[in-house]
Amino acid sequence: MKLQKTRFAFTLVELLVVIAIIGILVGLLLPAVQAAREAARRMQCSNNLKQLGLALHNYHDTFKTFPPALLGSGRYNNATYHAQHGGIKNTTGWALMLPFFEQSALADKYDYNVCSSSSSPYGGLVAGDDTINDGLYNAPLDVLACPSDPSSGLVVSTSAGSTSMYSRREAIRTSYVFSVGSFTDYSGPWNTYSGNIHQGVFGNDGAANFAAMTDGTSTTIAIGEATGGAFKTSADYGPWGMTGTHTCCHGYLPNSSTEEISQTRAAAYSQNYSINGAYNNDAQGRTYAWVFGSKHPGGANFVFADGSVHLLTETMNYLTLQQLGYIRDGLPVPSDY
């Protein structure tokens, strides 16, 4: 008697069940994988800020002050400050910090005296027709790029060749900005650094030192993320890296640098000026990417003046964020931020 071989095969129903099970498993595992990848990116971002905090401290040890966020940019020409810094006309704090985050070779090649205007260091940070620094100031620097920020490392070139305050030549986008406290669009840190009670660590043509931070370095924001989110006008408007004017940032914007901010006023602006909020330029009616924010879920990374790194949530108390931006307002900061 001849035995028939039994053939084993999936029925259509069984195949559909297997596919469904695989789909469920993928659906369960994919968020976990994505979360793990984001956690790794957030950790790398935190490490970047840790390096920048260390660079700030080394810069301070050398010059007894922090670097200016901007030098010779915006609407003011501080000839005295330029003379004190070896005649440097236009540059950013990032460029001044190059030797302090292991970029001495790049700093040695960079010509800090190239100016956007032949008559005065008026606007922009490098001349639009500058060829001396070509390939240098748009060099990608990993320490200035958050891996979660898709716009970091992009090279944009708007106003190249002009002498306007937004002139720059192929500026590279960065993910981090200097904290300047509070100011209006056309005052405060855009002028010479004043160091008043609502001032942040950095300003135009100047910055604070440790002695000025009477609120304490552990409760003062130095550098934070600013990727612009959904509120940025375009990829051409900051924050930029070694060139471009948009290398400083604020978490809040009162009417003047000395205004006392009431609870009512803060509540009115909390939607626009909290982490991941929008900053509206009242003079031009546009929103810029100058406020703190990130592509990380729920908040943004910051390095404080003491070198510590913190993830501040976008739901944190708004007045607390405001106080963390000041160097000496004398008000206690809640411990649960």
mmCIF file of C-alpha atoms in Angstrom:
data_model
loop_
_atom_site.group_PDB
_atom_site.id
_atom_site.type_symbol
_atom_site.label_atom_id
_atom_site.label_comp_id
_atom_site.label_asym_id
_atom_site.label_seq_id
_atom_site.Cartn_x
_atom_site.Cartn_y
_atom_site.Cartn_z
ATOM 1 C CA MET A 1 0.000 0.000 0.000
ATOM 2 C CA LYS A 2 1.398 3.342 -1.067
ATOM 3 C CA LEU A 3 1.344 6.058 1.593
ATOM 4 C CA GLN A 4 0.545 9.590 0.497
ATOM 5 C CA LYS A 5 2.796 12.372 1.737
ATOM 6 C CA THR A 6 1.063 14.975 3.821
ATOM 7 C CA ARG A 7 1.647 18.489 2.550
ATOM 8 C CA PHE A 8 1.794 21.247 5.139
ATOM 9 C CA ALA A 9 0.848 24.788 4.067
ATOM 10 C CA PHE A 10 -0.685 27.970 5.419
ATOM 11 C CA THR A 11 -4.247 28.652 4.693
ATOM 12 C CA LEU A 12 -5.176 32.169 3.706
ATOM 13 C CA VAL A 13 -6.718 32.793 7.108
ATOM 14 C CA GLU A 14 -3.599 31.595 8.890
ATOM 15 C CA LEU A 15 -1.417 33.806 6.708
ATOM 16 C CA LEU A 16 -3.565 36.827 7.470
ATOM 17 C CA VAL A 17 -3.366 36.065 11.190
ATOM 18 C CA VAL A 18 0.441 35.850 11.049
ATOM 19 C CA ILE A 19 0.641 39.128 9.134
ATOM 20 C CA ALA A 20 -1.667 40.754 11.670
ATOM 21 C CA ILE A 21 0.483 39.517 14.561
ATOM 22 C CA ILE A 22 3.641 40.830 12.890
ATOM 23 C CA GLY A 23 1.925 44.167 12.319
ATOM 24 C CA ILE A 24 0.924 44.380 15.970
ATOM 25 C CA LEU A 25 4.459 43.555 17.106
ATOM 26 C CA VAL A 26 5.923 46.205 14.787
ATOM 27 C CA GLY A 27 3.367 48.694 16.047
ATOM 28 C CA LEU A 28 4.365 47.939 19.622
ATOM 29 C CA LEU A 29 8.111 47.938 19.038
ATOM 30 C CA LEU A 30 8.467 50.882 16.641
ATOM 31 C CA PRO A 31 7.555 53.580 19.193
ATOM 32 C CA ALA A 32 10.025 52.050 21.624
ATOM 33 C CA VAL A 33 12.755 52.078 18.972
ATOM 34 C CA GLN A 34 11.943 55.660 18.033
ATOM 35 C CA ALA A 35 11.931 56.677 21.698
ATOM 36 C CA ALA A 36 15.317 55.038 22.201
ATOM 37 C CA ARG A 37 16.725 56.861 19.180
ATOM 38 C CA GLU A 38 15.343 60.189 20.397
ATOM 39 C CA ALA A 39 16.801 59.541 23.852
ATOM 40 C CA ALA A 40 20.199 59.003 22.218
ATOM 41 C CA ARG A 41 19.823 62.195 20.189
ATOM 42 C CA ARG A 42 18.798 64.137 23.274
ATOM 43 C CA MET A 43 21.822 62.788 25.129
ATOM 44 C CA GLN A 44 24.120 63.889 22.279
ATOM 45 C CA CYS A 45 22.508 67.323 22.370
ATOM 46 C CA SER A 46 23.087 67.452 26.118
ATOM 47 C CA ASN A 47 26.730 66.476 25.585
ATOM 48 C CA ASN A 48 27.098 69.281 23.021
ATOM 49 C CA LEU A 49 25.841 71.815 25.535
ATOM 50 C CA LYS A 50 28.129 70.357 28.183
ATOM 51 C CA GLN A 51 31.083 70.991 25.846
ATOM 52 C CA LEU A 52 29.883 74.530 25.174
ATOM 53 C CA GLY A 53 29.550 75.155 28.895
ATOM 54 C CA LEU A 54 33.111 73.951 29.437
ATOM 55 C CA ALA A 55 34.272 76.168 26.555
ATOM 56 C CA LEU A 56 32.574 79.165 28.175
ATOM 57 C CA HIS A 57 34.382 78.503 31.451
ATOM 58 C CA ASN A 58 37.736 78.169 29.695
ATOM 59 C CA TYR A 59 37.064 81.392 27.794
ATOM 60 C CA HIS A 60 36.237 83.107 31.095
ATOM 61 C CA ASP A 61 39.422 81.785 32.686
ATOM 62 C CA THR A 62 41.382 83.372 29.845
ATOM 63 C CA PHE A 63 39.574 86.701 29.409
ATOM 64 C CA LYS A 64 37.857 87.106 32.816
ATOM 65 C CA THR A 65 34.491 87.481 31.094
ATOM 66 C CA PHE A 66 32.210 85.562 28.769
ATOM 67 C CA PRO A 67 32.311 86.323 25.021
ATOM 68 C CA PRO A 68 29.789 88.751 23.514
ATOM 69 C CA ALA A 69 26.951 87.097 21.631
ATOM 70 C CA LEU A 70 27.606 89.539 18.799
ATOM 71 C CA LEU A 71 30.423 91.936 18.089
ATOM 72 C CA GLY A 72 29.901 94.838 15.713
ATOM 73 C CA SER A 73 26.498 93.710 14.510
ATOM 74 C CA GLY A 74 23.054 95.238 14.482
ATOM 75 C CA ARG A 75 22.439 98.974 14.674
ATOM 76 C CA TYR A 76 25.347 100.040 16.851
ATOM 77 C CA ASN A 77 29.016 100.696 16.236
ATOM 78 C CA ASN A 78 31.033 100.468 19.430
ATOM 79 C CA ALA A 79 34.461 101.548 18.196
ATOM 80 C CA THR A 80 35.915 101.481 21.715
ATOM 81 C CA TYR A 81 35.023 97.839 22.219
ATOM 82 C CA HIS A 82 36.440 96.913 18.822
ATOM 83 C CA ALA A 83 39.724 98.590 19.699
ATOM 84 C CA GLN A 84 39.860 96.703 22.995
ATOM 85 C CA HIS A 85 39.543 93.438 21.103
ATOM 86 C CA GLY A 86 42.395 93.944 18.705
ATOM 87 C CA GLY A 87 40.396 95.799 16.081
ATOM 88 C CA ILE A 88 37.993 92.949 15.387
ATOM 89 C CA LYS A 89 35.090 94.417 13.452
ATOM 90 C CA ASN A 90 32.461 91.744 12.985
ATOM 91 C CA THR A 91 32.127 88.345 14.575
ATOM 92 C CA THR A 92 30.039 86.163 16.867
ATOM 93 C CA GLY A 93 30.562 84.535 20.200
ATOM 94 C CA TRP A 94 30.821 81.169 18.458
ATOM 95 C CA ALA A 95 33.760 82.367 16.369
ATOM 96 C CA LEU A 96 35.494 83.791 19.446
ATOM 97 C CA MET A 97 34.983 80.471 21.235
ATOM 98 C CA LEU A 98 36.473 78.307 18.464
ATOM 99 C CA PRO A 99 39.805 77.677 20.234
ATOM 100 C CA PHE A 100 37.912 76.621 23.358
ATOM 101 C CA PHE A 101 35.942 73.772 21.795
ATOM 102 C CA GLU A 102 38.860 72.203 19.936
ATOM 103 C CA GLN A 103 38.675 74.264 16.748
ATOM 104 C CA SER A 104 41.969 76.167 17.013
ATOM 105 C CA ALA A 105 42.949 75.261 13.444
ATOM 106 C CA LEU A 106 39.764 76.844 12.131
ATOM 107 C CA ALA A 107 40.245 79.900 14.344
ATOM 108 C CA ASP A 108 43.797 80.388 13.050
ATOM 109 C CA LYS A 109 42.537 80.550 9.454
ATOM 110 C CA TYR A 110 39.585 82.819 10.169
ATOM 111 C CA ASP A 111 39.957 86.552 9.426
ATOM 112 C CA TYR A 112 38.017 88.286 12.197
ATOM 113 C CA ASN A 113 38.528 91.733 10.694
ATOM 114 C CA VAL A 114 36.481 91.246 7.551
ATOM 115 C CA CYS A 115 33.579 93.673 7.766
ATOM 116 C CA SER A 116 30.224 93.809 6.020
ATOM 117 C CA SER A 117 30.705 97.500 5.267
ATOM 118 C CA SER A 118 33.914 99.213 4.244
ATOM 119 C CA SER A 119 32.962 102.369 6.153
ATOM 120 C CA SER A 120 31.878 100.927 9.492
ATOM 121 C CA PRO A 121 31.056 97.606 11.117
ATOM 122 C CA TYR A 122 27.335 98.257 10.725
ATOM 123 C CA GLY A 123 25.415 95.143 9.920
ATOM 124 C CA GLY A 124 25.974 91.512 9.255
ATOM 125 C CA LEU A 125 28.999 89.682 10.497
ATOM 126 C CA VAL A 126 30.997 89.086 7.356
ATOM 127 C CA ALA A 127 31.076 90.918 4.073
ATOM 128 C CA GLY A 128 28.648 89.623 1.496
ATOM 129 C CA ASP A 129 31.432 89.569 -1.104
ATOM 130 C CA ASP A 130 34.046 88.197 1.288
ATOM 131 C CA THR A 131 36.128 85.442 -0.258
ATOM 132 C CA ILE A 132 38.834 85.385 2.413
ATOM 133 C CA ASN A 133 36.787 83.245 4.776
ATOM 134 C CA ASP A 134 34.977 81.206 2.124
ATOM 135 C CA GLY A 135 34.610 77.623 3.280
ATOM 136 C CA LEU A 136 35.515 78.499 6.853
ATOM 137 C CA TYR A 137 32.523 80.197 8.400
ATOM 138 C CA ASN A 138 30.099 77.711 6.875
ATOM 139 C CA ALA A 139 32.085 74.706 8.072
ATOM 140 C CA PRO A 140 29.760 72.250 9.850
ATOM 141 C CA LEU A 141 30.542 71.950 13.543
ATOM 142 C CA ASP A 142 28.970 68.972 15.294
ATOM 143 C CA VAL A 143 29.119 70.694 18.671
ATOM 144 C CA LEU A 144 26.712 73.377 17.389
ATOM 145 C CA ALA A 145 24.216 70.921 15.895
ATOM 146 C CA CYS A 146 21.514 69.037 17.750
ATOM 147 C CA PRO A 147 20.955 65.690 15.993
ATOM 148 C CA SER A 148 17.184 66.094 16.460
ATOM 149 C CA ASP A 149 17.187 69.405 14.590
ATOM 150 C CA PRO A 150 16.786 68.793 10.834
ATOM 151 C CA SER A 151 17.725 72.401 9.989
ATOM 152 C CA SER A 152 21.097 72.379 11.742
ATOM 153 C CA GLY A 153 23.945 72.362 9.268
ATOM 154 C CA LEU A 154 21.896 73.889 6.460
ATOM 155 C CA VAL A 155 23.699 76.653 4.589
ATOM 156 C CA VAL A 156 21.608 79.660 3.603
ATOM 157 C CA SER A 157 22.621 82.790 1.754
ATOM 158 C CA THR A 158 20.216 85.710 1.930
ATOM 159 C CA SER A 159 21.311 89.324 1.437
ATOM 160 C CA ALA A 160 24.777 88.209 0.382
ATOM 161 C CA GLY A 161 26.625 91.228 -0.911
ATOM 162 C CA SER A 162 24.561 93.807 0.952
ATOM 163 C CA THR A 163 25.478 95.861 4.006
ATOM 164 C CA SER A 164 22.165 95.488 5.825
ATOM 165 C CA MET A 165 22.094 94.288 9.412
ATOM 166 C CA TYR A 166 21.026 90.828 8.203
ATOM 167 C CA SER A 167 23.795 90.483 5.637
ATOM 168 C CA ARG A 168 25.843 87.335 5.717
ATOM 169 C CA ARG A 169 27.492 85.036 3.237
ATOM 170 C CA GLU A 170 26.307 81.437 3.179
ATOM 171 C CA ALA A 171 25.746 81.233 6.913
ATOM 172 C CA ILE A 172 25.311 77.799 8.406
ATOM 173 C CA ARG A 173 22.390 77.088 10.699
ATOM 174 C CA THR A 174 23.041 76.085 14.289
ATOM 175 C CA SER A 175 20.797 74.673 17.023
ATOM 176 C CA TYR A 176 21.977 76.776 19.953
ATOM 177 C CA VAL A 177 21.807 80.423 20.954
ATOM 178 C CA PHE A 178 23.138 82.686 23.698
ATOM 179 C CA SER A 179 20.735 83.845 26.397
ATOM 180 C CA VAL A 180 20.472 87.635 26.587
ATOM 181 C CA GLY A 181 17.688 88.103 29.119
ATOM 182 C CA SER A 182 14.985 90.579 28.158
ATOM 183 C CA PHE A 183 14.936 93.316 25.572
ATOM 184 C CA THR A 184 12.849 94.752 22.752
ATOM 185 C CA ASP A 185 13.743 94.126 19.128
ATOM 186 C CA TYR A 186 15.691 97.356 18.703
ATOM 187 C CA SER A 187 17.188 98.004 22.129
ATOM 188 C CA GLY A 188 18.872 96.307 25.046
ATOM 189 C CA PRO A 189 21.562 93.816 24.013
ATOM 190 C CA TRP A 190 21.544 95.112 20.429
ATOM 191 C CA ASN A 191 23.241 98.092 22.040
ATOM 192 C CA THR A 192 26.346 97.888 24.221
ATOM 193 C CA TYR A 193 25.942 95.361 27.026
ATOM 194 C CA SER A 194 24.472 97.142 30.036
ATOM 195 C CA GLY A 195 24.364 94.462 32.720
ATOM 196 C CA ASN A 196 21.140 95.812 34.252
ATOM 197 C CA ILE A 197 18.956 93.662 36.489
ATOM 198 C CA HIS A 198 16.994 92.166 33.600
ATOM 199 C CA GLN A 199 20.073 91.474 31.535
ATOM 200 C CA GLY A 200 21.116 87.975 30.613
ATOM 201 C CA VAL A 201 24.613 86.562 30.464
ATOM 202 C CA PHE A 202 25.292 87.781 26.913
ATOM 203 C CA GLY A 203 24.758 90.899 24.847
ATOM 204 C CA ASN A 204 25.991 92.837 21.871
ATOM 205 C CA ASP A 205 29.574 94.079 22.291
ATOM 206 C CA GLY A 206 29.757 92.666 25.795
ATOM 207 C CA ALA A 207 28.875 89.940 28.271
ATOM 208 C CA ALA A 208 28.815 89.253 31.990
ATOM 209 C CA ASN A 209 31.453 87.696 34.189
ATOM 210 C CA PHE A 210 30.921 85.422 37.168
ATOM 211 C CA ALA A 211 31.058 88.301 39.636
ATOM 212 C CA ALA A 212 28.071 89.973 37.968
ATOM 213 C CA MET A 213 25.851 86.902 38.363
ATOM 214 C CA THR A 214 24.621 87.617 41.864
ATOM 215 C CA ASP A 215 21.555 85.410 41.344
ATOM 216 C CA GLY A 216 23.932 82.458 41.174
ATOM 217 C CA THR A 217 25.440 80.625 38.234
ATOM 218 C CA SER A 218 23.381 77.493 38.954
ATOM 219 C CA THR A 219 20.141 79.400 38.310
ATOM 220 C CA THR A 220 21.218 81.414 35.261
ATOM 221 C CA ILE A 221 20.740 80.168 31.692
ATOM 222 C CA ALA A 222 23.793 80.612 29.470
ATOM 223 C CA ILE A 223 22.971 78.804 26.207
ATOM 224 C CA GLY A 224 19.833 77.042 25.040
ATOM 225 C CA GLU A 225 18.314 75.330 22.051
ATOM 226 C CA ALA A 226 16.445 77.400 19.459
ATOM 227 C CA THR A 227 15.352 75.455 16.415
ATOM 228 C CA GLY A 228 12.461 77.753 15.553
ATOM 229 C CA GLY A 229 9.784 75.104 15.338
ATOM 230 C CA ALA A 230 6.635 75.969 13.432
ATOM 231 C CA PHE A 231 7.048 79.666 14.136
ATOM 232 C CA LYS A 232 10.192 80.477 12.205
ATOM 233 C CA THR A 233 9.691 82.763 9.232
ATOM 234 C CA SER A 234 11.970 80.766 6.957
ATOM 235 C CA ALA A 235 15.184 78.789 6.940
ATOM 236 C CA ASP A 236 17.004 82.026 6.156
ATOM 237 C CA TYR A 237 16.243 83.571 9.533
ATOM 238 C CA GLY A 238 18.514 82.174 12.218
ATOM 239 C CA PRO A 239 19.768 80.925 14.443
ATOM 240 C CA TRP A 240 23.000 80.932 12.471
ATOM 241 C CA GLY A 241 26.413 79.630 13.358
ATOM 242 C CA MET A 242 29.648 81.544 13.097
ATOM 243 C CA THR A 243 28.098 84.262 10.941
ATOM 244 C CA GLY A 244 24.798 86.095 10.921
ATOM 245 C CA THR A 245 23.145 88.314 13.495
ATOM 246 C CA HIS A 246 20.676 85.840 14.963
ATOM 247 C CA THR A 247 23.055 84.172 17.375
ATOM 248 C CA CYS A 248 21.496 85.441 20.579
ATOM 249 C CA CYS A 249 18.134 84.573 22.002
ATOM 250 C CA HIS A 250 15.640 85.465 24.694
ATOM 251 C CA GLY A 251 12.932 83.698 26.618
ATOM 252 C CA TYR A 252 10.868 86.830 27.271
ATOM 253 C CA LEU A 253 10.501 90.306 25.825
ATOM 254 C CA PRO A 254 9.250 93.183 28.046
ATOM 255 C CA ASN A 255 8.747 96.702 26.738
ATOM 256 C CA SER A 256 12.108 97.878 28.020
ATOM 257 C CA SER A 257 15.190 96.397 29.582
ATOM 258 C CA THR A 258 14.313 97.941 32.974
ATOM 259 C CA GLU A 259 10.556 97.293 33.044
ATOM 260 C CA GLU A 260 9.072 95.588 36.062
ATOM 261 C CA ILE A 261 7.021 92.702 34.716
ATOM 262 C CA SER A 262 3.681 92.083 36.398
ATOM 263 C CA GLN A 263 1.914 88.737 36.658
ATOM 264 C CA THR A 264 -0.810 90.072 34.358
ATOM 265 C CA ARG A 265 1.650 91.070 31.670
ATOM 266 C CA ALA A 266 3.500 87.781 31.913
ATOM 267 C CA ALA A 267 0.254 85.855 31.559
ATOM 268 C CA ALA A 268 -0.629 87.847 28.463
ATOM 269 C CA TYR A 269 2.641 86.918 26.776
ATOM 270 C CA SER A 270 3.171 83.439 28.144
ATOM 271 C CA GLN A 271 1.749 81.761 25.047
ATOM 272 C CA ASN A 272 4.142 83.586 22.758
ATOM 273 C CA TYR A 273 7.344 83.598 24.754
ATOM 274 C CA SER A 274 7.565 80.311 26.604
ATOM 275 C CA ILE A 275 9.754 77.436 25.451
ATOM 276 C CA ASN A 276 8.724 76.442 21.924
ATOM 277 C CA GLY A 277 6.589 79.597 21.659
ATOM 278 C CA ALA A 278 6.765 82.322 19.017
ATOM 279 C CA TYR A 279 8.444 85.706 19.080
ATOM 280 C CA ASN A 280 6.618 88.382 17.111
ATOM 281 C CA ASN A 281 8.746 91.239 15.818
ATOM 282 C CA ASP A 282 6.421 94.168 16.546
ATOM 283 C CA ALA A 283 8.203 96.465 14.098
ATOM 284 C CA GLN A 284 8.034 94.142 11.110
ATOM 285 C CA GLY A 285 5.058 91.977 12.030
ATOM 286 C CA ARG A 286 6.898 88.680 11.545
ATOM 287 C CA THR A 287 7.672 85.749 13.776
ATOM 288 C CA TYR A 288 11.304 84.718 14.039
ATOM 289 C CA ALA A 289 13.128 81.647 15.280
ATOM 290 C CA TRP A 290 14.751 83.486 18.135
ATOM 291 C CA VAL A 291 12.937 81.963 21.095
ATOM 292 C CA PHE A 292 14.091 78.896 22.948
ATOM 293 C CA GLY A 293 12.772 75.646 21.573
ATOM 294 C CA SER A 294 13.764 72.246 20.243
ATOM 295 C CA LYS A 295 12.667 69.172 18.336
ATOM 296 C CA HIS A 296 12.779 67.108 21.525
ATOM 297 C CA PRO A 297 9.345 66.098 22.809
ATOM 298 C CA GLY A 298 8.203 68.271 25.694
ATOM 299 C CA GLY A 299 11.054 70.704 26.183
ATOM 300 C CA ALA A 300 14.527 71.938 25.324
ATOM 301 C CA ASN A 301 18.071 71.509 26.635
ATOM 302 C CA PHE A 302 19.960 74.358 28.316
ATOM 303 C CA VAL A 303 23.417 74.781 29.778
ATOM 304 C CA PHE A 304 23.546 77.064 32.793
ATOM 305 C CA ALA A 305 26.347 79.413 33.756
ATOM 306 C CA ASP A 306 27.777 76.842 36.174
ATOM 307 C CA GLY A 307 28.160 74.350 33.318
ATOM 308 C CA SER A 308 25.258 72.102 34.309
ATOM 309 C CA VAL A 309 22.811 70.947 31.627
ATOM 310 C CA HIS A 310 19.054 70.780 32.160
ATOM 311 C CA LEU A 311 16.025 69.786 30.094
ATOM 312 C CA LEU A 312 13.407 72.480 30.759
ATOM 313 C CA THR A 313 9.859 71.473 29.904
ATOM 314 C CA GLU A 314 7.604 73.554 27.684
ATOM 315 C CA THR A 315 4.968 73.464 30.426
ATOM 316 C CA MET A 316 7.203 74.975 33.099
ATOM 317 C CA ASN A 317 6.031 78.081 34.932
ATOM 318 C CA TYR A 318 6.568 80.991 32.606
ATOM 319 C CA LEU A 319 7.814 83.407 35.248
ATOM 320 C CA THR A 320 10.398 80.833 36.293
ATOM 321 C CA LEU A 321 11.798 80.707 32.762
ATOM 322 C CA GLN A 322 11.933 84.488 32.794
ATOM 323 C CA GLN A 323 13.869 84.556 36.073
ATOM 324 C CA LEU A 324 16.339 81.947 34.850
ATOM 325 C CA GLY A 325 17.286 84.330 32.060
ATOM 326 C CA TYR A 326 18.363 87.130 34.426
ATOM 327 C CA ILE A 327 21.763 87.389 36.074
ATOM 328 C CA ARG A 328 20.842 89.609 39.045
ATOM 329 C CA ASP A 329 17.180 90.455 39.508
ATOM 330 C CA GLY A 330 17.419 89.319 43.136
ATOM 331 C CA LEU A 331 14.295 87.147 43.044
ATOM 332 C CA PRO A 332 14.372 83.545 44.271
ATOM 333 C CA VAL A 333 13.913 80.861 41.641
ATOM 334 C CA PRO A 334 11.536 77.994 42.528
ATOM 335 C CA SER A 335 13.460 74.823 43.222
ATOM 336 C CA ASP A 336 11.079 72.585 41.272
ATOM 337 C CA TYR A 337 11.783 73.923 37.785
#
